[in-house]
GROMACS .gro file of C-alpha atoms in nm:
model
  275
    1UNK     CA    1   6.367 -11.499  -1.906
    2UNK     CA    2   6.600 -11.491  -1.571
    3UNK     CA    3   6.793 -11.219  -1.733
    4UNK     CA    4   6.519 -10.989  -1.840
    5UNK     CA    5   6.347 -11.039  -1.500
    6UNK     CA    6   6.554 -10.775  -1.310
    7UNK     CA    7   6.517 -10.505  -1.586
    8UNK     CA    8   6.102 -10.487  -1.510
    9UNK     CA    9   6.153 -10.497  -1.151
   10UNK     CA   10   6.353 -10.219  -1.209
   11UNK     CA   11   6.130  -9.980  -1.436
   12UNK     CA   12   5.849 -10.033  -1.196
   13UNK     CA   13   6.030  -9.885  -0.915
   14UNK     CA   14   6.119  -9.621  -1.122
   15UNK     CA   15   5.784  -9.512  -1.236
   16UNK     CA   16   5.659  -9.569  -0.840
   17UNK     CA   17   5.915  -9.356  -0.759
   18UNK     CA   18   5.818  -9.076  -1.027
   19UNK     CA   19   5.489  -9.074  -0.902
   20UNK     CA   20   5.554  -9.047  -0.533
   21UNK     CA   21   5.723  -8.726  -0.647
   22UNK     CA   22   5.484  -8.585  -0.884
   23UNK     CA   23   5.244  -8.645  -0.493
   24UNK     CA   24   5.468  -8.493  -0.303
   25UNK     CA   25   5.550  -8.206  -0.537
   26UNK     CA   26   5.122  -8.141  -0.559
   27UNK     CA   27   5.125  -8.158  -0.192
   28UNK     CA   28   5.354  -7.864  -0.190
   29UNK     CA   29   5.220  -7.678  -0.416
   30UNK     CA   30   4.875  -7.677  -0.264
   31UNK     CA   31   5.022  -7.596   0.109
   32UNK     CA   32   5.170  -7.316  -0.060
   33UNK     CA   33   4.886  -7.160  -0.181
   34UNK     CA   34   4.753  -7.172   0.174
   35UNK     CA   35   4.996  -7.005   0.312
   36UNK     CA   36   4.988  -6.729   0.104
   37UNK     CA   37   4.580  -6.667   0.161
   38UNK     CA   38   4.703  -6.679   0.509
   39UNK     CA   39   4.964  -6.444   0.519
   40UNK     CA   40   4.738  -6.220   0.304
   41UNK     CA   41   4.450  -6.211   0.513
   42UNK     CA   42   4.693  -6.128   0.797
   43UNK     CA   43   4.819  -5.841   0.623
   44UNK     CA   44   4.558  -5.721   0.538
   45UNK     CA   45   4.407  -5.693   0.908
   46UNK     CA   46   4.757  -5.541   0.990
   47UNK     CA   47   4.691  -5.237   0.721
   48UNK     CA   48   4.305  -5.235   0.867
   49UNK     CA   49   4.482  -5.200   1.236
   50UNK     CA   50   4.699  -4.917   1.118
   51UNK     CA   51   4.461  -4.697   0.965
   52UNK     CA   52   4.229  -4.729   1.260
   53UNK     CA   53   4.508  -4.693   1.532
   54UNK     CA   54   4.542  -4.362   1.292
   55UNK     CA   55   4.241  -4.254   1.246
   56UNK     CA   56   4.165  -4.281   1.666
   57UNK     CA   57   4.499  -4.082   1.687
   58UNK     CA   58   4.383  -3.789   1.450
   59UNK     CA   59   4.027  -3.775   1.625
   60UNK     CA   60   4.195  -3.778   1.991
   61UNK     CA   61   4.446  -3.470   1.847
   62UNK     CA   62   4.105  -3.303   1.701
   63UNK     CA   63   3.936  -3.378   2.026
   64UNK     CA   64   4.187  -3.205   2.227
   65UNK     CA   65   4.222  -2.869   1.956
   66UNK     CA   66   3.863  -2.844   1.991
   67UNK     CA   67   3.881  -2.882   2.456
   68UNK     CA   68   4.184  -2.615   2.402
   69UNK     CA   69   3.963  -2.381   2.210
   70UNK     CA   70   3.668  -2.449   2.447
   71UNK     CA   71   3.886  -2.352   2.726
   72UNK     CA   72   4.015  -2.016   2.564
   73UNK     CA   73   3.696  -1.948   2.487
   74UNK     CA   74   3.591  -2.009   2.858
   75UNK     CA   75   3.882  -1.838   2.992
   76UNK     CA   76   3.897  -1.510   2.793
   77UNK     CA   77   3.510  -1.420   2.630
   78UNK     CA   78   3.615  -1.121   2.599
   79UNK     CA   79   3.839  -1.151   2.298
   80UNK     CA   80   3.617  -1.184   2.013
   81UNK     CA   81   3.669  -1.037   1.672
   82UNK     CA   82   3.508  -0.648   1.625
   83UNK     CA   83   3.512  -0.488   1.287
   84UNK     CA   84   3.454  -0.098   1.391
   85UNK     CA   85   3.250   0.138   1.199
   86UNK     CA   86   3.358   0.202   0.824
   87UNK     CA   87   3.359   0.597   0.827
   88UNK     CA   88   3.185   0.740   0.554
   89UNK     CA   89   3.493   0.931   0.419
   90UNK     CA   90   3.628   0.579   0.327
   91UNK     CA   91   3.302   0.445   0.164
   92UNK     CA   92   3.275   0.726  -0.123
   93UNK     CA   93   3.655   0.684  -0.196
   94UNK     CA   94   3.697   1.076  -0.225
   95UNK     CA   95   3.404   1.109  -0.498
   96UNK     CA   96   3.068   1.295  -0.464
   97UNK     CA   97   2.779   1.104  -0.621
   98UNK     CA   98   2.525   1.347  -0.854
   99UNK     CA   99   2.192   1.228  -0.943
  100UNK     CA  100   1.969   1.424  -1.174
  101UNK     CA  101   1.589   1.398  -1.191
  102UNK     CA  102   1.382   1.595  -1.495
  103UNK     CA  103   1.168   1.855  -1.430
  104UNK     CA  104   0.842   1.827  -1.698
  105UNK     CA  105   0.703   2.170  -1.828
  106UNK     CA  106   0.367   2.108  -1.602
  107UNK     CA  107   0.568   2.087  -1.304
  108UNK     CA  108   0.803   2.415  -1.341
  109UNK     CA  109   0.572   2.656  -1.168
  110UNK     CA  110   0.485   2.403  -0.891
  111UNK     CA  111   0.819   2.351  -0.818
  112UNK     CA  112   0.940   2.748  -0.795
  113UNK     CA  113   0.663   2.781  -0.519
  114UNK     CA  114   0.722   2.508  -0.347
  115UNK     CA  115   1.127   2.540  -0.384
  116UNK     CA  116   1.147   2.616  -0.031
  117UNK     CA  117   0.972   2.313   0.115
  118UNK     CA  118   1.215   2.105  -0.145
  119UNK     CA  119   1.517   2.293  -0.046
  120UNK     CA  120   1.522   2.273   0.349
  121UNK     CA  121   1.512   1.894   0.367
  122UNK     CA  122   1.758   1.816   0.148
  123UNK     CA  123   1.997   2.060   0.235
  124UNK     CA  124   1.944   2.071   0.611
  125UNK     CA  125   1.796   1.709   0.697
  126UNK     CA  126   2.023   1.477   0.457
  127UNK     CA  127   2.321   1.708   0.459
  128UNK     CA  128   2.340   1.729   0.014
  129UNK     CA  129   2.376   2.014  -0.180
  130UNK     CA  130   2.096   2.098  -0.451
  131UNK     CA  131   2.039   2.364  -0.732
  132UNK     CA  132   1.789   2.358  -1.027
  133UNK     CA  133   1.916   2.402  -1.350
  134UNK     CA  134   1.745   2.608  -1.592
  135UNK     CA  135   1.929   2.538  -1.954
  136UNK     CA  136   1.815   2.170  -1.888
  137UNK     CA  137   1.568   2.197  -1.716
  138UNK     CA  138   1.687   1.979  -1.411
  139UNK     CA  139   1.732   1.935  -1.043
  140UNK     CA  140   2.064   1.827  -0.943
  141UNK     CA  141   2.135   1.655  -0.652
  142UNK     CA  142   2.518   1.622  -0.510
  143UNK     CA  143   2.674   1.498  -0.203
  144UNK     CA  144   2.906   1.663   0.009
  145UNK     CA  145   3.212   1.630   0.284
  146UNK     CA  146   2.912   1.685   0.523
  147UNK     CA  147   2.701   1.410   0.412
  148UNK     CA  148   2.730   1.121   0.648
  149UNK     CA  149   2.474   0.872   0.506
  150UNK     CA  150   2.540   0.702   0.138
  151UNK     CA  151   2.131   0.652   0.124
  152UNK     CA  152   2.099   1.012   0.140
  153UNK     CA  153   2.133   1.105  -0.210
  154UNK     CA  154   1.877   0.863  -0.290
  155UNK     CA  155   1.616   0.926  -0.035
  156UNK     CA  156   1.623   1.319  -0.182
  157UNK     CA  157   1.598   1.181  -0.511
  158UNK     CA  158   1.276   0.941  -0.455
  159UNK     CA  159   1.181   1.282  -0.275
  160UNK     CA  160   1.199   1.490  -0.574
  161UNK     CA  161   1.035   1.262  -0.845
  162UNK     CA  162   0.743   1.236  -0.589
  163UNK     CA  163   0.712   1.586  -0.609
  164UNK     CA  164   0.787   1.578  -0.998
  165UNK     CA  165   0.529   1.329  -1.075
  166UNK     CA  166   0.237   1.526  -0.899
  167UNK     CA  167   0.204   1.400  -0.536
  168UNK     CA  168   0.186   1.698  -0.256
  169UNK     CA  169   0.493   1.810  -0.091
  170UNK     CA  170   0.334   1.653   0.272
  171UNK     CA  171   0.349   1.262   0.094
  172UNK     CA  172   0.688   1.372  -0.049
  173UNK     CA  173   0.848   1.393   0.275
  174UNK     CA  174   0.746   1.059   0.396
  175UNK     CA  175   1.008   0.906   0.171
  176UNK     CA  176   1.242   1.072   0.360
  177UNK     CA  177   1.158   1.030   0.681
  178UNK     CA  178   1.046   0.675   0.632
  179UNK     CA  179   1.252   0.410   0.456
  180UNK     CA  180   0.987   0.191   0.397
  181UNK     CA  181   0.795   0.342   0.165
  182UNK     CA  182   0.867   0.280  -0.237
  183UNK     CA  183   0.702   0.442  -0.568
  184UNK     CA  184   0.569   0.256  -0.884
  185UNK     CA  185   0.473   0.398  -1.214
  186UNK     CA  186   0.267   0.178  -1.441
  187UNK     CA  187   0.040   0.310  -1.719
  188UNK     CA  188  -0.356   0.141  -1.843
  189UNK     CA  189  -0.205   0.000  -2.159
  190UNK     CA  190   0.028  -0.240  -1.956
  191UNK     CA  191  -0.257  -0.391  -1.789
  192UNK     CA  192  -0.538  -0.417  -2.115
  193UNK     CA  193  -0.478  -0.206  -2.453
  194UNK     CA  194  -0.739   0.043  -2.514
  195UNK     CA  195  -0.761   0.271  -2.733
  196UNK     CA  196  -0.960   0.631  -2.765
  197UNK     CA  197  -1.290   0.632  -2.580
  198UNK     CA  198  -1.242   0.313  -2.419
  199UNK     CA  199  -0.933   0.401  -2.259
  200UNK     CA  200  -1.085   0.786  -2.187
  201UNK     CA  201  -1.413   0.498  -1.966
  202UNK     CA  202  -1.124   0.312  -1.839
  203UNK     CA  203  -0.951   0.652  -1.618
  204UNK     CA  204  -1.287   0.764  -1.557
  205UNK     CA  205  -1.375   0.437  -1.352
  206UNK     CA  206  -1.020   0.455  -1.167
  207UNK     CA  207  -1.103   0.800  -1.057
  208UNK     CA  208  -1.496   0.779  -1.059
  209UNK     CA  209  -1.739   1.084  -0.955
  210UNK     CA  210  -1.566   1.362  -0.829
  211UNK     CA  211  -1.252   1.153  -0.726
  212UNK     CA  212  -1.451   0.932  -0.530
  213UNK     CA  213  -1.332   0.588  -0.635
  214UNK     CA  214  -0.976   0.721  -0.589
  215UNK     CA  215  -1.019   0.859  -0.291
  216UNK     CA  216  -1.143   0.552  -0.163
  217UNK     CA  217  -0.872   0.336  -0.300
  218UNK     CA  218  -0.654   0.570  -0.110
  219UNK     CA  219  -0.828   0.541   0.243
  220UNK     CA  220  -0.842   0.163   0.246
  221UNK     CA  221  -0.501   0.112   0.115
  222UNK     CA  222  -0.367   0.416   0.283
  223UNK     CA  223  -0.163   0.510  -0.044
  224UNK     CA  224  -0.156   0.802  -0.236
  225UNK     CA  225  -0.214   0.755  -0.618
  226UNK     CA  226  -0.139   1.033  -0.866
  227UNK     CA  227  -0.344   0.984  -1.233
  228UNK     CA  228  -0.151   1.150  -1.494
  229UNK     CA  229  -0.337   1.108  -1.822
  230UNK     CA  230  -0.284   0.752  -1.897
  231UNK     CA  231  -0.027   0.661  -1.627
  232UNK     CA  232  -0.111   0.598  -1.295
  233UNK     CA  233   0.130   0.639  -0.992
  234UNK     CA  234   0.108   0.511  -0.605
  235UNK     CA  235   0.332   0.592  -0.296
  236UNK     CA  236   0.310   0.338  -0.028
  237UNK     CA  237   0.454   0.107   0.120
  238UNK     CA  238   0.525  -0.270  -0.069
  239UNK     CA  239   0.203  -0.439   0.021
  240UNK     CA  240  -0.006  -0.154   0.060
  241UNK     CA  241   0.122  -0.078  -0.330
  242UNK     CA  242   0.001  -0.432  -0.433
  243UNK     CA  243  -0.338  -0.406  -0.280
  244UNK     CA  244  -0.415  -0.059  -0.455
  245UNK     CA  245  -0.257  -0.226  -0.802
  246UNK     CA  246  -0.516  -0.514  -0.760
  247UNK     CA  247  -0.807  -0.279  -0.738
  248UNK     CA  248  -0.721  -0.052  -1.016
  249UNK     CA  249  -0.638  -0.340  -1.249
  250UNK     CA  250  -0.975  -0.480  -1.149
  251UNK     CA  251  -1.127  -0.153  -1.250
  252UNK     CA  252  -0.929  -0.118  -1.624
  253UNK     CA  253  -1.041  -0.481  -1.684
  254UNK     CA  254  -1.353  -0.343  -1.652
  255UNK     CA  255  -1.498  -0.433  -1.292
  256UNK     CA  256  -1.815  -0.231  -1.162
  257UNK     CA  257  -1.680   0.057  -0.874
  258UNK     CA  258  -1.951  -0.153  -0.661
  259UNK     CA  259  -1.787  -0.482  -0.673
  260UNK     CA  260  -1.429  -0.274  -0.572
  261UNK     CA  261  -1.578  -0.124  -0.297
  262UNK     CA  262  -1.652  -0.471  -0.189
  263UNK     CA  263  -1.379  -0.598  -0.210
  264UNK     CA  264  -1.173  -0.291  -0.033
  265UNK     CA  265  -1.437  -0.281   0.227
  266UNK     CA  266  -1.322  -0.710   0.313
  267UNK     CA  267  -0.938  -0.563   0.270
  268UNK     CA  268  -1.042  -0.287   0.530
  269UNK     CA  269  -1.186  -0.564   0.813
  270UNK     CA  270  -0.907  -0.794   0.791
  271UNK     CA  271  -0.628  -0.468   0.838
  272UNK     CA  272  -0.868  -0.393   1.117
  273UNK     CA  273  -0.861  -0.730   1.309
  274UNK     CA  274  -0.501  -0.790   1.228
  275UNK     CA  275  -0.461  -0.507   1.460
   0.00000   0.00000   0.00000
């Protein structure tokens, strides 16, 4: 039993010894994981340092563009970008425009006695060069070296149709001489399809007794409105337009001239207190 004595003392020590290690080496392992949330967290409030340090560096360089520009501004006001006036010569790229507007077989005698009252404002006024053709049956419009507006050629154009549709030379010449003025064309059997005497009723109420209802719509709108068979054409300006529209739509849907006049005569005292 003395002999085997020593050989347990032994074994315990070892195993005492083991364990302190095994403690020591789970201490150690636990401190390091510490350190390495530490060192971590410090990094990472050294990357949020830098990028603030460089974002107050870009401002402050922004800052200091924007005082220099201030101060240039301040300094010389005079030097500001100026486009200068395209000339015209540049704008139609060396071509002349031609616009061509149909001349119907009711209007060909109209138009040789008035061609004289057509001719000088075109030709004189908007600077274009103009010539009716009589194998089509057309008046052709083209611009010149001497034309110095683009909107010319239009404006004689609008000018013409008038004229070609049926409204007197006098309202022509308002669409040159004003620019806000517009035509529109729109015929009964766009607003309500009729057919034979019901449509025949229908033009008779738009124009009523002796023109009367047209004339009317006319003064209180101040438009002018052409009736050409079925189609029905106004010159005006845009909201005058929509006003005489909404009474002769009234009128094809079959509203009494009474309740119109009405309604024109409200359209009349509001126009009149506006002013």
């Amino acid at each position: 039993m003395s002999d085997d004595l020593p050989e347990l003392i032994d074994v315990s020590v070892k195993q005492s010894e083991e364990k302190k290690v095994e403690k020591n080496e789970e201490f150690k392992m636990v401190g390091s994981k510490r350190k390495n949330r530490r060192k971590s967290a410090v990094d990472a409030e050294m990357m949020d340092n830098q990028e603030n340090e460089e974002n107050t560096i870009f401002e402050d360089e922004q800052d200091a563009v924007n005082e220099d520009d201030m101060q240039i501004d301040k300094d010389d006001p005079v030097q500001r970008i100026s486009f200068p006036p395209v000339a015209p010569e540049k704008l139609k790229d060396g071509k002349f425009e031609i616009r061509k507007i149909h001349v119907p077989p009711n209007r060909f005698n109209p138009l040789k006695e008035n061609w004289m009252k057509v001719y000088t404002p075109v030709v004189e006024y908007l600077k274009l060069q103009i010539r009716f053709n009589l194998k089509s049956r057309n008046v052709e419009i083209k611009t010149c070296e001497e034309t110095k507006e683009i909107s010319s050629i239009q404006k004689a154009a609008d000018f013409i149709r008038a004229f070609v549709l049926g409204f007197e030379i006098e309202d022509a010449l308002a669409l040159v001489r004003l620019d806000d003025l517009f035509l529109e064309s729109f015929e009964v059997i766009d607003v309500r399809p009729l057919k034979g005497d019901h449509l025949s009723r229908a033009i008779g109420r738009i124009a009523g007794k002796g023109g009367k209802t047209k004339f009317t719509i006319e003064n209180t709108t101040k438009t002018r409105i052409v009736l050409a068979d079925s189609k029905i054409h106004i010159l005006g300006s845009f909201k005058n337009i929509a006003l005489a529209r909404r009474a002769i739509c009234n009128l094809i849907l079959g509203s009494p001239p009474s309740k119109i006049y009405g309604n024109l005569r409200n359209i009349a005292s509001r126009a009149l207190e506006s002013f």
